[in-house]
């Protein structure tokens, strides 16, 4: 079945460092891909999305490119801030009949001032 | 417009008691999901309702857990004979889930369940 694998955390960075959180997926079809974020004490919310190969999702300085050839959707940010400290979840949504969304295990990011 | 709402926001119960958690999805969303998130852990999928199809119950951890969705809208997650390991935040999410949409999930604030 479909699955999502993302790098284990926690990831600890200093402010202004470059961030990469790896995410790879397994899917039989052509899913939509998502990154969700959960800030401390808050609910999950969508960060960015991409619906087809080579699409780049972007929001709040974060980017991720849908790479069909490597089945990846790595999250990147050029310069992290303390306020980016959160848990990040990679997810896919099957766009065929089931439409079920599958989440990765989440990666906790700590950014130090 | 209104988002996904869940009630109660907090529930403290004694071991062995039954609890009911409620989720009101966004109007018009055909899909509804329940997840469990233990402290510091990821999302554990519990159950998925999509329109009038039979629910996907593959994530329910035991037969003490059940859920229903009435009229394609409100959902109730029931945990019978609660155990201490059931303590967690229970999250509900809904999405449109139709061809041509992104199928973004909108999450409720969660119900924090504590079993003493």
Coordinates of C-alpha atoms in Angstrom, one line a residue:
Chain A
X1 CA 0.0 0.0 0.0
X2 CA 0.9 3.7 -0.1
X3 CA 3.3 4.9 2.5
X4 CA 5.4 8.0 3.5
X5 CA 8.8 7.9 5.1
X6 CA 10.5 11.0 6.5
X7 CA 13.7 11.6 8.3
X8 CA 13.7 11.0 12.0
X9 CA 14.1 13.9 14.4
X10 CA 14.7 15.8 16.3
X11 CA 16.6 18.2 14.0
X12 CA 18.4 21.0 15.9
X13 CA 19.6 24.0 14.0
X14 CA 20.9 27.5 14.7
X15 CA 19.0 30.5 13.5
X16 CA 19.7 31.3 9.8
X17 CA 20.9 27.8 9.1
X18 CA 19.7 25.9 6.0
X19 CA 17.0 23.3 6.6
X20 CA 16.3 20.1 4.7
X21 CA 13.8 17.5 5.9
X22 CA 13.7 14.5 3.7
X23 CA 10.5 12.8 2.6
X24 CA 10.0 9.9 0.3
X25 CA 6.8 8.1 -0.7
X26 CA 5.5 4.9 -2.2
X27 CA 2.3 5.1 -4.2
X28 CA 0.7 3.2 -7.0
X29 CA -0.9 6.2 -8.7
X30 CA -0.1 9.9 -8.9
X31 CA -0.8 11.3 -5.5
X32 CA -0.9 14.9 -4.3
X33 CA 1.9 15.6 -1.8
X34 CA 1.7 17.9 1.3
X35 CA 3.7 19.2 4.2
X36 CA 1.7 20.0 7.3
X37 CA 3.1 21.8 10.3
X38 CA 2.2 21.7 14.0
X39 CA 3.5 24.6 16.1
X40 CA 3.8 24.1 19.9
X41 CA 0.4 24.0 21.5
X42 CA -1.4 24.4 18.2
X43 CA -3.3 22.2 15.7
X44 CA -2.0 20.9 12.5
X45 CA -2.2 23.1 9.5
X46 CA -1.2 22.9 5.8
X47 CA 2.2 24.4 5.0
X48 CA 2.4 23.7 1.3
X49 CA 1.3 21.3 -1.4
X50 CA 2.1 20.0 -4.9
X51 CA -0.3 18.0 -7.1
X52 CA 1.9 16.8 -10.0
X53 CA 5.4 16.0 -10.9
X54 CA 7.8 18.9 -11.0
X55 CA 5.4 21.2 -9.2
X56 CA 7.0 23.3 -6.5
X57 CA 5.0 24.1 -3.4
X58 CA 6.1 27.1 -1.4
X59 CA 4.9 29.1 1.7
X60 CA 6.6 31.2 4.4
X61 CA 10.0 30.7 2.8
X62 CA 9.6 26.9 2.8
X63 CA 9.8 25.0 -0.5
X64 CA 9.3 21.4 -1.7
X65 CA 9.5 20.0 -5.2
X66 CA 7.5 16.9 -6.3
X67 CA 10.1 14.6 -7.7
X68 CA 8.4 11.6 -9.4
X69 CA 11.7 10.1 -10.6
X70 CA 13.0 9.8 -7.0
X71 CA 9.6 9.6 -5.3
X72 CA 10.6 12.5 -3.0
X73 CA 9.2 15.7 -1.6
X74 CA 11.9 17.1 0.5
X75 CA 11.2 20.3 2.6
X76 CA 13.7 23.1 2.4
X77 CA 14.2 26.5 3.8
X78 CA 17.2 28.7 3.2
X79 CA 17.3 30.5 6.6
X80 CA 15.4 29.2 9.6
X81 CA 14.1 31.3 12.4
X82 CA 13.3 30.4 16.0
X83 CA 9.6 30.7 15.1
X84 CA 10.0 27.8 12.7
X85 CA 10.4 25.4 15.6
X86 CA 7.6 22.9 15.2
X87 CA 6.8 19.3 14.1
X88 CA 6.6 18.9 10.3
X89 CA 4.6 16.1 8.7
X90 CA 4.9 14.9 5.1
X91 CA 1.7 13.4 3.6
X92 CA 0.3 12.1 0.4
X93 CA -3.3 11.9 -0.8
X94 CA -4.3 9.2 -3.2
X95 CA -6.2 11.0 -6.0
X96 CA -8.0 7.9 -7.3
X97 CA -11.2 6.5 -5.8
X98 CA -10.1 6.3 -2.2
X99 CA -8.7 9.8 -1.7
X100 CA -7.2 8.6 1.6
X101 CA -4.4 10.7 3.1
X102 CA -1.4 9.0 4.6
X103 CA 1.0 10.9 7.0
X104 CA 4.7 10.3 7.8
X105 CA 5.8 10.0 11.4
X106 CA 6.7 13.7 11.7
X107 CA 10.0 15.4 12.2
X108 CA 10.5 17.8 15.2
X109 CA 12.6 20.9 14.4
X110 CA 14.3 22.9 17.1
X111 CA 15.8 26.3 16.1
X112 CA 18.2 27.9 18.6
X113 CA 18.8 31.7 18.7
Chain B
X1 CA -16.4 30.1 7.6
X2 CA -16.4 27.7 10.6
X3 CA -13.6 25.2 10.8
X4 CA -13.6 21.7 12.2
X5 CA -14.8 21.7 15.8
X6 CA -14.3 19.0 18.5
X7 CA -15.8 18.5 21.9
X8 CA -14.9 18.3 24.6
X9 CA -11.6 20.0 24.5
X10 CA -10.4 18.1 27.5
X11 CA -11.7 14.9 29.1
X12 CA -10.5 13.3 32.3
X13 CA -12.0 9.9 33.0
X14 CA -11.4 6.9 35.3
X15 CA -10.0 3.6 34.0
X16 CA -12.8 1.4 32.8
X17 CA -15.3 4.1 31.9
X18 CA -16.6 4.7 28.4
X19 CA -16.0 8.0 26.6
X20 CA -17.5 9.7 23.6
X21 CA -15.6 12.3 21.5
X22 CA -17.4 14.4 19.0
X23 CA -16.3 16.0 15.7
X24 CA -18.2 18.5 13.6
X25 CA -16.5 18.7 10.2
X26 CA -16.6 21.6 7.7
X27 CA -19.9 21.7 5.9
X28 CA -19.8 19.9 2.6
X29 CA -16.7 17.9 3.3
X30 CA -17.3 14.3 2.3
X31 CA -14.2 12.8 4.1
X32 CA -13.6 12.7 7.8
X33 CA -10.6 11.2 9.6
X34 CA -9.8 10.4 13.2
X35 CA -6.2 10.3 14.5
X36 CA -4.5 9.8 17.8
X37 CA -1.4 11.7 18.9
X38 CA 0.4 10.6 22.0
X39 CA 2.7 13.1 23.8
X40 CA 5.6 13.9 21.5
X41 CA 4.6 11.3 18.9
X42 CA 3.4 11.4 15.4
X43 CA -0.2 10.9 14.0
X44 CA -1.7 7.5 14.4
X45 CA -4.5 6.9 11.9
X46 CA -7.6 5.4 13.5
X47 CA -10.5 5.5 11.0
X48 CA -11.6 7.2 7.7
X49 CA -15.1 8.0 6.5
X50 CA -15.6 8.8 2.8
X51 CA -19.1 9.7 1.7
X52 CA -21.4 6.8 1.8
X53 CA -18.7 4.2 1.5
X54 CA -17.9 1.7 4.2
X55 CA -15.4 3.3 6.6
X56 CA -11.8 2.3 6.7
X57 CA -11.4 1.0 10.2
X58 CA -7.9 -0.5 9.7
X59 CA -6.3 1.8 12.3
X60 CA -8.5 1.1 15.2
X61 CA -6.2 -0.4 17.9
X62 CA -8.8 -2.7 19.5
X63 CA -12.5 -3.6 19.5
X64 CA -12.9 -1.1 22.4
X65 CA -12.7 1.7 19.8
X66 CA -15.6 2.4 17.4
X67 CA -16.8 5.4 15.4
X68 CA -19.8 6.4 13.5
X69 CA -20.8 9.3 11.3
X70 CA -24.4 10.2 11.2
X71 CA -25.9 11.8 8.0
X72 CA -22.5 12.2 6.5
X73 CA -21.7 15.0 8.9
X74 CA -21.1 14.8 12.7
X75 CA -18.9 11.9 13.9
X76 CA -18.5 10.3 17.3
X77 CA -15.5 8.3 18.4
X78 CA -16.4 6.0 21.3
X79 CA -13.8 4.3 23.5
X80 CA -15.2 1.6 25.8
X81 CA -13.6 0.5 29.1
X82 CA -10.8 3.1 28.8
X83 CA -7.3 2.2 29.7
X84 CA -4.4 4.4 30.8
X85 CA -2.7 3.8 27.5
X86 CA -5.7 5.5 25.7
X87 CA -4.5 8.8 27.1
X88 CA -3.7 11.0 24.1
X89 CA -4.9 13.9 22.0
X90 CA -7.6 12.7 19.6
X91 CA -7.7 14.7 16.4
X92 CA -10.4 14.9 13.8
X93 CA -9.9 16.2 10.2
X94 CA -12.1 16.7 7.2
X95 CA -11.5 17.3 3.5
X96 CA -13.5 17.7 0.3
X97 CA -12.0 14.6 -1.4
X98 CA -13.2 15.0 -4.9
X99 CA -11.7 14.8 -8.3
X100 CA -9.8 17.9 -9.1
X101 CA -9.4 19.2 -5.6
X102 CA -6.2 19.1 -3.5
X103 CA -7.8 17.1 -0.8
X104 CA -6.2 19.3 1.9
X105 CA -7.1 18.2 5.4
X106 CA -8.5 20.7 7.9
X107 CA -7.8 19.7 11.5
X108 CA -9.8 20.4 14.6
X109 CA -8.2 21.5 17.8
X110 CA -8.3 18.0 19.3
X111 CA -9.7 16.4 22.4
X112 CA -7.1 15.7 25.2
X113 CA -8.1 12.5 26.9
X114 CA -6.6 11.6 30.3
X115 CA -7.4 8.2 31.8
X116 CA -6.6 8.0 35.5

